[in-house]
GROMACS .gro file of C-alpha atoms in nm:
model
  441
    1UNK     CA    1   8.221   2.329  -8.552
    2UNK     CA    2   8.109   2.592  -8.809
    3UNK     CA    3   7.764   2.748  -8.827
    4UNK     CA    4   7.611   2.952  -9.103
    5UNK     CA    5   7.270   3.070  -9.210
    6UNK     CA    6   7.133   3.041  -9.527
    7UNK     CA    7   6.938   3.283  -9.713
    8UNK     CA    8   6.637   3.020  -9.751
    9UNK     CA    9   6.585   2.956  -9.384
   10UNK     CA   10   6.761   2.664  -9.268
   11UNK     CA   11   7.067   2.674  -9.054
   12UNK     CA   12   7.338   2.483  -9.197
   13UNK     CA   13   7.645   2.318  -8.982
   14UNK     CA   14   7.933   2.141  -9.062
   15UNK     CA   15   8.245   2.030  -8.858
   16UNK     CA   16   8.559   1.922  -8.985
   17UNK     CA   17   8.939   1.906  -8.835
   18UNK     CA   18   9.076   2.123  -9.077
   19UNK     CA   19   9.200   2.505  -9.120
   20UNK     CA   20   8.896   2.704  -9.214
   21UNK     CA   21   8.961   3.056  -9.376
   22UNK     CA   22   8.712   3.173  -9.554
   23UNK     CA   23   8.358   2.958  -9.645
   24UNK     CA   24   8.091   3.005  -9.924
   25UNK     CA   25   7.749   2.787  -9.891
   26UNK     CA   26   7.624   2.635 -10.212
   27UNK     CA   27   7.273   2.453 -10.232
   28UNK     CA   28   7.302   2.162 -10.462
   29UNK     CA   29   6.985   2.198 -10.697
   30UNK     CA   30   6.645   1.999 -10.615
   31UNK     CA   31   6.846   1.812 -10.350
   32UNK     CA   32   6.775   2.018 -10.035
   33UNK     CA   33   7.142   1.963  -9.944
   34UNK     CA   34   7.393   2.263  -9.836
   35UNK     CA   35   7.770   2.215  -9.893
   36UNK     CA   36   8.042   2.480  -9.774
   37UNK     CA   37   8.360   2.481  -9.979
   38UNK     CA   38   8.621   2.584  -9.783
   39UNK     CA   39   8.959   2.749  -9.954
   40UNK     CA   40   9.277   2.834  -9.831
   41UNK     CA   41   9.402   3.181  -9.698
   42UNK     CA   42   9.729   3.274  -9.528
   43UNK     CA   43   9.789   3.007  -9.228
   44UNK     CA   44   9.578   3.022  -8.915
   45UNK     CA   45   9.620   2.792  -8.651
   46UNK     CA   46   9.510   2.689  -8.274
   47UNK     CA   47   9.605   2.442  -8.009
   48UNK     CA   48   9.266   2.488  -7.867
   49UNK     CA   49   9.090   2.153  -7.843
   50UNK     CA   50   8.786   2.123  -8.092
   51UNK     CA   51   8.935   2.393  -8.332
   52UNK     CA   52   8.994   2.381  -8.658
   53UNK     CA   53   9.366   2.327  -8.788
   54UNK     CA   54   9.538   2.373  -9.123
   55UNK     CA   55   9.484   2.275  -9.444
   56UNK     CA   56   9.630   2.392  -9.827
   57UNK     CA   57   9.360   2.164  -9.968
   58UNK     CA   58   9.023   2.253 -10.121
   59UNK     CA   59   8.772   2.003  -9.911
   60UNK     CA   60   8.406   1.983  -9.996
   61UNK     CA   61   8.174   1.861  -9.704
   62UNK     CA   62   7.810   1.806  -9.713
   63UNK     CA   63   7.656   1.976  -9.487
   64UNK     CA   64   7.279   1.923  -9.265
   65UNK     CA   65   6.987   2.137  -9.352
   66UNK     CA   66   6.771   2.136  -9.029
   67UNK     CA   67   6.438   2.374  -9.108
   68UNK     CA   68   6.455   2.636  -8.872
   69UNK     CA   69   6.081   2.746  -8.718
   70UNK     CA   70   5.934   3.140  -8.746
   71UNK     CA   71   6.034   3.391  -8.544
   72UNK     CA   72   5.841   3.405  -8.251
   73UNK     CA   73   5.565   3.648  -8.221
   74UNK     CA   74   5.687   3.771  -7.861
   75UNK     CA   75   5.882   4.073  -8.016
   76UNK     CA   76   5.676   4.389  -8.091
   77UNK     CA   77   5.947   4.462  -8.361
   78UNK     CA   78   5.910   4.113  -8.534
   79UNK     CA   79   5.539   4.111  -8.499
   80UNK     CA   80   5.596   4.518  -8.660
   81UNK     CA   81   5.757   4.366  -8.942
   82UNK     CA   82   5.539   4.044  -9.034
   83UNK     CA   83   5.262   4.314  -8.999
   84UNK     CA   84   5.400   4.510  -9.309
   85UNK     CA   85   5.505   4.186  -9.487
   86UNK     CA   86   5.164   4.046  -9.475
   87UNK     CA   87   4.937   4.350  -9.544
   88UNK     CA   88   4.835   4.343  -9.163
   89UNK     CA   89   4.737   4.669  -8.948
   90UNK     CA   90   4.844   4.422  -8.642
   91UNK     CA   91   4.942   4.085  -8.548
   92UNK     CA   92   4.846   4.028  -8.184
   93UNK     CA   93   5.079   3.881  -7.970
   94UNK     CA   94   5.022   3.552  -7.836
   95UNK     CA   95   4.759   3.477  -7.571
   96UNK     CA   96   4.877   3.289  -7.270
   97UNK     CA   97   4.806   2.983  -7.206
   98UNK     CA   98   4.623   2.993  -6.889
   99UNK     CA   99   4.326   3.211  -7.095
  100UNK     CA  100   4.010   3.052  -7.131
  101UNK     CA  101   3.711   3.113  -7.342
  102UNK     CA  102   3.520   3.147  -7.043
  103UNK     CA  103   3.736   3.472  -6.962
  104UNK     CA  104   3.712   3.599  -7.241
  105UNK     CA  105   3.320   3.559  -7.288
  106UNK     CA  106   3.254   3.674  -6.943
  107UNK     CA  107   3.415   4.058  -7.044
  108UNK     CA  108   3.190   4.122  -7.314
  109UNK     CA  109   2.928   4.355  -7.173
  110UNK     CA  110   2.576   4.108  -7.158
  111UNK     CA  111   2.406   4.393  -7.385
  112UNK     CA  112   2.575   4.234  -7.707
  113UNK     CA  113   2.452   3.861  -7.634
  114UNK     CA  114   2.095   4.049  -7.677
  115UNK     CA  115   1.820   3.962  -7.944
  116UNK     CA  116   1.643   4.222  -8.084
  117UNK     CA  117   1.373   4.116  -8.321
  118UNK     CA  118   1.325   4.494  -8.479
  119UNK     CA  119   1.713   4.529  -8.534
  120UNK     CA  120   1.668   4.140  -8.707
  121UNK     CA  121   1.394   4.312  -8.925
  122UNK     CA  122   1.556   4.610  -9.016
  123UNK     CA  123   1.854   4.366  -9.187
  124UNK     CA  124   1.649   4.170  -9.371
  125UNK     CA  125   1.445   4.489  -9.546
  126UNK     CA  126   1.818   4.602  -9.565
  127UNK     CA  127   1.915   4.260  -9.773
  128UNK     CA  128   1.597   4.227  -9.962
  129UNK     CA  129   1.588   4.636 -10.106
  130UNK     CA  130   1.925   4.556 -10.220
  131UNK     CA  131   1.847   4.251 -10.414
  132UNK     CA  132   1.588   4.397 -10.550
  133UNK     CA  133   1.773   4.709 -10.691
  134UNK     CA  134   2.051   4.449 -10.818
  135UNK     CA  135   1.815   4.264 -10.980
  136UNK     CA  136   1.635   4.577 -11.138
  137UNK     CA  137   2.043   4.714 -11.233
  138UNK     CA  138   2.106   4.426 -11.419
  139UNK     CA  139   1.758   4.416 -11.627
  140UNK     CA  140   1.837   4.810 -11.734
  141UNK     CA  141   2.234   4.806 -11.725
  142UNK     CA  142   2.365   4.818 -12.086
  143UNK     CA  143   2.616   4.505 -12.130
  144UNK     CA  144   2.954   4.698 -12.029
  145UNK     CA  145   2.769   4.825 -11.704
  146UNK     CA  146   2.676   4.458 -11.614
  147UNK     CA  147   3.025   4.351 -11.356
  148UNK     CA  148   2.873   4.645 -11.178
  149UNK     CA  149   2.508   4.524 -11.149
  150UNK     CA  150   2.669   4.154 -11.050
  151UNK     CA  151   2.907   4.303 -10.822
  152UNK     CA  152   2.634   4.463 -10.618
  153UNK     CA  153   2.376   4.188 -10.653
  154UNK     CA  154   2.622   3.937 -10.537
  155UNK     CA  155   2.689   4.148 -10.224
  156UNK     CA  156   2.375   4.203 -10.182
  157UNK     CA  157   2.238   3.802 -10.159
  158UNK     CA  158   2.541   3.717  -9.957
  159UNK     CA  159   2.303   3.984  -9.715
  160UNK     CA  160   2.061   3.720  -9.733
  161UNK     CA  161   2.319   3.427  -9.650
  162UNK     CA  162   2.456   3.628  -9.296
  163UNK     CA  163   2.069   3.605  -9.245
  164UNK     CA  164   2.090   3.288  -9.195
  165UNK     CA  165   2.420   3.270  -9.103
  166UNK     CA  166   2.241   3.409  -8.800
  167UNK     CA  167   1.919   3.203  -8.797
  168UNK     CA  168   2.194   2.880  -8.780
  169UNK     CA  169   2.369   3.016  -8.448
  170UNK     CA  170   2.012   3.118  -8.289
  171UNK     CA  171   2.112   3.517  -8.252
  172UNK     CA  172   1.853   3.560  -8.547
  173UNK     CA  173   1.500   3.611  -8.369
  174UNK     CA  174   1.370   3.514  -7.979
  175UNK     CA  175   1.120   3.250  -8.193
  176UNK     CA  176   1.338   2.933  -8.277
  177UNK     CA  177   1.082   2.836  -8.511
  178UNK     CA  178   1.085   3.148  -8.719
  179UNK     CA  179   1.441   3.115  -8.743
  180UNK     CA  180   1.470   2.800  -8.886
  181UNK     CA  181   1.216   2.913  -9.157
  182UNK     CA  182   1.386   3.247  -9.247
  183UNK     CA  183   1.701   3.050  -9.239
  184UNK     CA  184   1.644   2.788  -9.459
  185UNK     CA  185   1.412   3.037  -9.673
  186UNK     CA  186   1.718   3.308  -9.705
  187UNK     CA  187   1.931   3.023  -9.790
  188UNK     CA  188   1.723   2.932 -10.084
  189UNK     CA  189   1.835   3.185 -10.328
  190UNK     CA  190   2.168   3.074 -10.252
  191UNK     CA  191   2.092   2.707 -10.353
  192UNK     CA  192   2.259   2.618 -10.052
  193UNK     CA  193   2.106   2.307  -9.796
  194UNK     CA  194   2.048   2.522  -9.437
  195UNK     CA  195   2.074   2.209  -9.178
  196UNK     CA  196   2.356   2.077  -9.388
  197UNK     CA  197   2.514   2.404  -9.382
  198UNK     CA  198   2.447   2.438  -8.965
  199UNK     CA  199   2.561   2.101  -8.860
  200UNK     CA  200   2.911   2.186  -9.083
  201UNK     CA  201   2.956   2.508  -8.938
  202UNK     CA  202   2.884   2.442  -8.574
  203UNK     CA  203   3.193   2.191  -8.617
  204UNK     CA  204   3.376   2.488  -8.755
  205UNK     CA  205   3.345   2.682  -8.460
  206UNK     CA  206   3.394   2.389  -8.218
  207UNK     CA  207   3.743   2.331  -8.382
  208UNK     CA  208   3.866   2.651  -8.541
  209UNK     CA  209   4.212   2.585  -8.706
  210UNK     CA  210   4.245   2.214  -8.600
  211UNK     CA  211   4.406   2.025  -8.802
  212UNK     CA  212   4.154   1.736  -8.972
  213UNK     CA  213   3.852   1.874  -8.780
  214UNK     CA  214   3.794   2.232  -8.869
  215UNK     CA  215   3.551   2.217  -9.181
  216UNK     CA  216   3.580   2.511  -9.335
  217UNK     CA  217   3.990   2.563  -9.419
  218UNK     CA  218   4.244   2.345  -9.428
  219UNK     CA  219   4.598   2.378  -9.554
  220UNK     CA  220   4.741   2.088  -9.811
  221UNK     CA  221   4.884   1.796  -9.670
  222UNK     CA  222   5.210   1.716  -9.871
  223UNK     CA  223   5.152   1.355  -9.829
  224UNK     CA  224   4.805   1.369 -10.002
  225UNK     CA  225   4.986   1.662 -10.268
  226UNK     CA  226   5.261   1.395 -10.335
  227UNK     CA  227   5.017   1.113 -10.381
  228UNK     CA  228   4.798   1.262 -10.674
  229UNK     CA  229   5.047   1.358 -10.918
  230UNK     CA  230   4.712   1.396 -11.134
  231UNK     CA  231   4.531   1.642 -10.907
  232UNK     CA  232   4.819   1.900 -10.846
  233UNK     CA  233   4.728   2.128 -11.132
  234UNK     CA  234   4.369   2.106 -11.026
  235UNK     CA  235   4.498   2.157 -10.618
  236UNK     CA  236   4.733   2.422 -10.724
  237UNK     CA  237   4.482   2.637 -10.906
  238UNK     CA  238   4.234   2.598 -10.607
  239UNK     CA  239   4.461   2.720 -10.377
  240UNK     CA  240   4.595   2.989 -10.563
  241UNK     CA  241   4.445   3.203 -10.857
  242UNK     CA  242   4.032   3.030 -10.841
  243UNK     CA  243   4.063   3.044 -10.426
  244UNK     CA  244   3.854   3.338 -10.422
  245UNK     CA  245   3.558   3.008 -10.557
  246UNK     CA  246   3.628   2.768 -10.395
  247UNK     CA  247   3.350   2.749 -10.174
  248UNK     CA  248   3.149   2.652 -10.454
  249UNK     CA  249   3.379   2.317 -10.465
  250UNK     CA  250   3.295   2.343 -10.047
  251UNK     CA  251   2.907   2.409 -10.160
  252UNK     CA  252   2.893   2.110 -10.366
  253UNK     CA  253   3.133   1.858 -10.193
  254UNK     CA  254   2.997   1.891  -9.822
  255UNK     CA  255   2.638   1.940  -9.765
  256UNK     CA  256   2.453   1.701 -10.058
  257UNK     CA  257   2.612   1.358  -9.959
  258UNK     CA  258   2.403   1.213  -9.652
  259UNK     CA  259   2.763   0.996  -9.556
  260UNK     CA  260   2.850   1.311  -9.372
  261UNK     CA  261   2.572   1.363  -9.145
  262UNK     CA  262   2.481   1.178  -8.824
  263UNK     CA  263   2.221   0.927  -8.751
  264UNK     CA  264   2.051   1.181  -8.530
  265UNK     CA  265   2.100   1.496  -8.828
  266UNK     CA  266   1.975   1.253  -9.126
  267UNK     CA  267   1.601   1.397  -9.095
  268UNK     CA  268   1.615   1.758  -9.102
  269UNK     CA  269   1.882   1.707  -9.380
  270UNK     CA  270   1.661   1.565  -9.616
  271UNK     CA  271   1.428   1.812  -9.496
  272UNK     CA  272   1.691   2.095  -9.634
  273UNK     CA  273   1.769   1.924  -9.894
  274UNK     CA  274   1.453   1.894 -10.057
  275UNK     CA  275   1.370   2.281 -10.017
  276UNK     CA  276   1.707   2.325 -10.231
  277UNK     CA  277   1.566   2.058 -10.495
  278UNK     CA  278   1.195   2.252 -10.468
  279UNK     CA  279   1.392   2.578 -10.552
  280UNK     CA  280   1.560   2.493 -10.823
  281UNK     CA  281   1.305   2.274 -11.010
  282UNK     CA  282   1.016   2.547 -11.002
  283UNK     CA  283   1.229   2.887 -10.956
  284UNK     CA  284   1.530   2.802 -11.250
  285UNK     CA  285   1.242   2.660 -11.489
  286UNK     CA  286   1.056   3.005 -11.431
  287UNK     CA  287   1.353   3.252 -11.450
  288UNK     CA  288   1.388   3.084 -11.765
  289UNK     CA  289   1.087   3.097 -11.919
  290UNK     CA  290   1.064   3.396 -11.861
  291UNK     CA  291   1.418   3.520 -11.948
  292UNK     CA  292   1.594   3.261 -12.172
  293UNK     CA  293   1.906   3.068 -12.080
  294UNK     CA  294   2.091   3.442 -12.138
  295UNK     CA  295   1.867   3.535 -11.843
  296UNK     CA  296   1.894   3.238 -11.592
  297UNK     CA  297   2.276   3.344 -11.642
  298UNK     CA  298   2.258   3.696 -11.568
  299UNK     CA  299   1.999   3.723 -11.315
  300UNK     CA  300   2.122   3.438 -11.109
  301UNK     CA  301   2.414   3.253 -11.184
  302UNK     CA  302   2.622   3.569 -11.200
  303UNK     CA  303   2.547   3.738 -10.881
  304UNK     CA  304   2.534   3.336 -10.709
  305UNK     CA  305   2.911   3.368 -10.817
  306UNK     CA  306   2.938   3.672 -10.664
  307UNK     CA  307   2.861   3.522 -10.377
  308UNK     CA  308   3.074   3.279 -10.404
  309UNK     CA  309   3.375   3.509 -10.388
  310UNK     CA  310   3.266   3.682 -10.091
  311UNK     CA  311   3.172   3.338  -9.898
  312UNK     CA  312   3.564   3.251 -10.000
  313UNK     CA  313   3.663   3.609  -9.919
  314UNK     CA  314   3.601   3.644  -9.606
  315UNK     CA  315   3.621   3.290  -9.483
  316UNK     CA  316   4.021   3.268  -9.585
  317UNK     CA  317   4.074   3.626  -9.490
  318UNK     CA  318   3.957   3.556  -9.126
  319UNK     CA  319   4.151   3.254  -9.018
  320UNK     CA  320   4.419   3.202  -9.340
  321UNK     CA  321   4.762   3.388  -9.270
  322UNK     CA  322   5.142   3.268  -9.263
  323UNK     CA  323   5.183   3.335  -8.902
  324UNK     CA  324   4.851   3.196  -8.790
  325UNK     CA  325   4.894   2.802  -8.689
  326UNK     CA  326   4.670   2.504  -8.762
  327UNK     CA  327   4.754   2.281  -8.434
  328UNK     CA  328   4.666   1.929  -8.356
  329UNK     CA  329   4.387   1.832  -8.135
  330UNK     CA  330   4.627   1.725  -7.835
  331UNK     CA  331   4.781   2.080  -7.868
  332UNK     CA  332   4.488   2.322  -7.967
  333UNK     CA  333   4.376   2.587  -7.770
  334UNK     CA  334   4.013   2.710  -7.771
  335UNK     CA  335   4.103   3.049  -7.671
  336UNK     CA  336   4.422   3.130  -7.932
  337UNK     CA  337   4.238   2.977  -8.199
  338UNK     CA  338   3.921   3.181  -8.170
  339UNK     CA  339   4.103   3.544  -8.060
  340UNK     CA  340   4.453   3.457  -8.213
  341UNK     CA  341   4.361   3.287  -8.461
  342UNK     CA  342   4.066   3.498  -8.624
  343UNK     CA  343   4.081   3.815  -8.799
  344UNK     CA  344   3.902   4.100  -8.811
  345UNK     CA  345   3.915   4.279  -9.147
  346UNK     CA  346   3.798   4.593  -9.245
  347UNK     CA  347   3.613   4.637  -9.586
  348UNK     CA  348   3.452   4.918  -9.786
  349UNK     CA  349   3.142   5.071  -9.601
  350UNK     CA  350   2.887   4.954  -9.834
  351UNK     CA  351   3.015   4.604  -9.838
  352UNK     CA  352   2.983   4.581  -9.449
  353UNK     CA  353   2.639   4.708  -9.454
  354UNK     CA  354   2.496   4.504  -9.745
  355UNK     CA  355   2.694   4.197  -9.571
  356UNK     CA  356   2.588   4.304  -9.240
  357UNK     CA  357   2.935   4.339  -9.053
  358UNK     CA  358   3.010   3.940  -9.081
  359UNK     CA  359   3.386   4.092  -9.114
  360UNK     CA  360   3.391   4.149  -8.726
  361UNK     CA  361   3.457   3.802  -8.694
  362UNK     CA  362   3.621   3.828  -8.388
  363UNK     CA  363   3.378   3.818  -8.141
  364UNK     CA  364   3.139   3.589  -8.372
  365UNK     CA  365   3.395   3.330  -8.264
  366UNK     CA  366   3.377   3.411  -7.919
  367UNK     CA  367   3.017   3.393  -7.885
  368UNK     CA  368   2.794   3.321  -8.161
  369UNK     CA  369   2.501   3.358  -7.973
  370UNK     CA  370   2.602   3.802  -8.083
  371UNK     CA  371   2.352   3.853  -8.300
  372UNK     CA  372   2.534   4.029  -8.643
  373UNK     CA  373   2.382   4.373  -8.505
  374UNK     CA  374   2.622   4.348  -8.181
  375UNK     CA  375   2.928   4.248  -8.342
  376UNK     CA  376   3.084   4.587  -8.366
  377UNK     CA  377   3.015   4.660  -7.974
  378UNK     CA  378   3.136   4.363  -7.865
  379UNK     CA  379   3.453   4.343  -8.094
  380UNK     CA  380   3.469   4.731  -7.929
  381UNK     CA  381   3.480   4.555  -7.627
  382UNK     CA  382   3.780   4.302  -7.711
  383UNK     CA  383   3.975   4.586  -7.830
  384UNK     CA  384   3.972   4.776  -7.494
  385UNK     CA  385   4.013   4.494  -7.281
  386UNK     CA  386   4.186   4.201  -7.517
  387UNK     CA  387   4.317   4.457  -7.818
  388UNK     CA  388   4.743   4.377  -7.760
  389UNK     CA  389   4.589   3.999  -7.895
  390UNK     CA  390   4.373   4.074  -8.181
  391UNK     CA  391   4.490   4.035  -8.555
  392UNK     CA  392   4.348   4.279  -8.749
  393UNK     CA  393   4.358   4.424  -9.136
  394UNK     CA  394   4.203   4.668  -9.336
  395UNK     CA  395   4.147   4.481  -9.656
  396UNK     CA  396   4.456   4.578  -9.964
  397UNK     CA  397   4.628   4.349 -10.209
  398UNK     CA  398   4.928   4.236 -10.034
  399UNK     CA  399   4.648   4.059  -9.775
  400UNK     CA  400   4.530   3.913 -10.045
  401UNK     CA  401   4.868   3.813 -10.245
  402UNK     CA  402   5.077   3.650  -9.925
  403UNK     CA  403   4.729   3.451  -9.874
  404UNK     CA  404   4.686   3.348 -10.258
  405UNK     CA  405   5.067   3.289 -10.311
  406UNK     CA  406   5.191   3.162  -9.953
  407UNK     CA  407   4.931   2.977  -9.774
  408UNK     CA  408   4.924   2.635  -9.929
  409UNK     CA  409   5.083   2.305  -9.808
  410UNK     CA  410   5.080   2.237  -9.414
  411UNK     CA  411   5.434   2.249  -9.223
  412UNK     CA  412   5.443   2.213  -8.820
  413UNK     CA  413   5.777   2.405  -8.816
  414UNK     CA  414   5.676   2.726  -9.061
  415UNK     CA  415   5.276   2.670  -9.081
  416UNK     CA  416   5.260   2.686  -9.450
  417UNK     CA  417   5.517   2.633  -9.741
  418UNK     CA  418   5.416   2.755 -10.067
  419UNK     CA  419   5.358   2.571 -10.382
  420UNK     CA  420   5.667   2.701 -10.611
  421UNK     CA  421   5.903   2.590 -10.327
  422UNK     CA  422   5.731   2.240 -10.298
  423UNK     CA  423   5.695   2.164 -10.697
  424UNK     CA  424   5.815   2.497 -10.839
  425UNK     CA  425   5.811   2.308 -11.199
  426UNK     CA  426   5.435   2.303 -11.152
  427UNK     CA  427   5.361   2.608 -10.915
  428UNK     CA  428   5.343   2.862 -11.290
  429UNK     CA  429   4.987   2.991 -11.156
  430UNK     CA  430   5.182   3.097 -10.792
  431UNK     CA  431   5.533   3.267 -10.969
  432UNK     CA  432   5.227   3.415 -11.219
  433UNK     CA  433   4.966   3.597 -10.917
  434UNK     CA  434   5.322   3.688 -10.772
  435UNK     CA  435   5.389   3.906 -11.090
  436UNK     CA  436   5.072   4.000 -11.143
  437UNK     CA  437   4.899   4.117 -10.819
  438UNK     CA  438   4.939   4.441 -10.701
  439UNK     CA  439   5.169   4.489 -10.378
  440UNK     CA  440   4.984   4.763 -10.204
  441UNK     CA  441   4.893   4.755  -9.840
   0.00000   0.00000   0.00000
């Protein structure tokens, strides 16, 4: 029996009852197959039983390709090194099994689970003196001063979205009914449907990185991929160079078509759905009027694409990385999905405060109930007691690039294979971000 591993991953045998001295593996193009060519040297032999005997003749013997699984995380050297490959500051190790949520939950200190209406305040004034200066930047910037103006108003109304972010998980305000209005009411600028939006994202955090269920990300399935010849360009260029958008495709695709809800969510759907329609029949109409067509563009459909990016941002950035696992319901775990398999991220200062730290997503999928105010105490908390587990990143390029570039169709053996080694004669928009993009970390 000979054994040899291939640069690509997979370990290749072959067995054959001839002399073997020397061997070169060759991968026979688009087939997957390995062959070793074995040639002769100066004669070797064995009586050993099982060993491989003589031969002057060149033989060529196909040879098994059996995909070999990632290195497990156990090793503080490997996780060291996948660290540095993927842009990371640390990739936990793995939590045991026998670690519940309810241990977890039970060492944050009760002070962070508390609501405090003035701190609740104090972010939306924060949220809504923002917009306001965005809005007032891009009426005065001159046109080459505009990305600016839309990169801080877009910021700055994705403020208004972790506002109800908040309102949705009931860590807004002590008064349920006041949270439902400033929820769906700091939605509205957004265009986005606020019960539509909640009943989605309570799924989300009920099945975190399970496979079918989990409603916000989910890798490619190659069987779908290979079934839509049509649709790969279109798949390709979501999950790669546009990725940073596509939660407008999420936007549109999730929260408008009543099919998705429940019997029992049907009501206070419509009831979303028609302050969305309210919104943009009177508020478009009088932005322009009052602006033009030029104006509706620059004082709203710019920054709400703004958003966009950070709603993609920071939702593929905390749960999307090569060594983080989408699992099947019979083998998911509530506790490695929600502290393994989240990420903390830091960003520039002024983006956490205009965004109101939803970055320290760590302990948001812990607890929800932490009001956005808490979430840096209580992700202090996981550190001290929970911080050998945690996967955390300051936010650089290389994140960025192994997410864009890697992270595409689902395997159960490597988690994700990437697009230019599934169709690499289609993948040009992957093999281009991977010459383009910046490597830093």
């Amino acid at each position: 029996m000979a054994c040899s591993v291939a640069d690509s991953g997979f370990l290749v045998l072959a067995s054959k009852k001839r002399s073997v001295h020397s061997t070169r593996i060759e991968q026979i193009a688009s087939t997957g197959t390995y062959c070793l060519k074995w040639e002769s040297l100066p004669q070797i032999s064995s009586k050993q039983k099982g060993c491989l005997i003589y031969s002057r003749k060149k033989n060529v013997i196909q040879a098994v390709a059996v995909p070999i699984a990632p290195a497990p995380l156990d090793s503080a050297e490997e996780r060291k090194r996948l660290s540095e490959k993927y842009g990371f500051r640390q990739i936990g190790e793995p939590l045991p099994d026998n670690v519940t949520m309810r241990d977890i939950t039970e060492s944050l200190p009760k002070k962070v689970f508390e609501i405090d209406d003035g701190k609740a305040l104090k972010s939306v004034l924060i949220s809504v003196t923002s917009y306001t200066l965005g809005l007032f930047m891009i009426a005065k910037a001159p046109w080459y001063l505009l990305p600016l103006a839309w990169a801080w108003t877009g910021t700055a109304v994705t403020g208004f979205f972790v506002i109800g972010h908040d309102c949705a998980h009931k860590s807004f305000s002590k008064n349920k009914l006041l949270e439902d209005i400033v929820g769906t009411l700091a939605f509205l600028p957004l265009i986005y449907p606020y019960e539509p939006w909640r009943f989605k994202h309570d799924r989300h955090h009920a099945k975190t990185n399970m496979l079918h269920e989990d409603t916000a990300w989910q890798p490619v399935w190659k069987e779908e991929f290979d079934s839509v010849p049509a649709l790969r360009k279109a798949i390709i260029l979501g999950y790669g160079p546009i990725r940073p958008w596509m939660s407008v495709a999420h936007w549109w695709l999730c929260h408008f078509n009543l099919s998705k809800f429940r019997p029992n969510e049907i009501d206070r759907v419509k009831i979303s759905l028609g302050c969305v329609f309210a919104f943009m029949a009177i508020g478009w109409p009088l932005i322009i009027w009052k602006t033009g067509i030029i104006g509706w563009i620059k004082f709203w459909l710019m920054p709400w694409l703004g958003y966009h990016f950070w709603m993609s941002t920071f939702t593929m950035v905390h749960h999307t990385a090569p060594h983080i696992p989408f699992k099947t319901s019979d083998e998911w775990n509530a506790a490695q999905a929600q502290l393994n398999g989240t990420v903390h991220c830091d960003y520039p200062s002024w983006i956490e405060v205009l965004c109101h730290d939803i970055n320290v997503h760590i302990p948001h999928h812990i607890s929800p109930r932490i009001p956005s105010y808490n979430l840096r105490a209580a992700h202090q908390s996981l550190q001290e007691n929970w911080g050998k587990y945690l996967n955390e990143a300051s936010w650089n390029w290389r994140l960025m690039k192994t997410i864009l570039t890697v992270c595409h169709v689902y395997d159960k053996e490597r988690n994700y294979v990437a697009f230019d080694e599934v169709v690499p004669e289609e993948a040009q928009p992957i093999t281009f971000l991977k010459k383009v993009m910046p490597d830093y970390a």
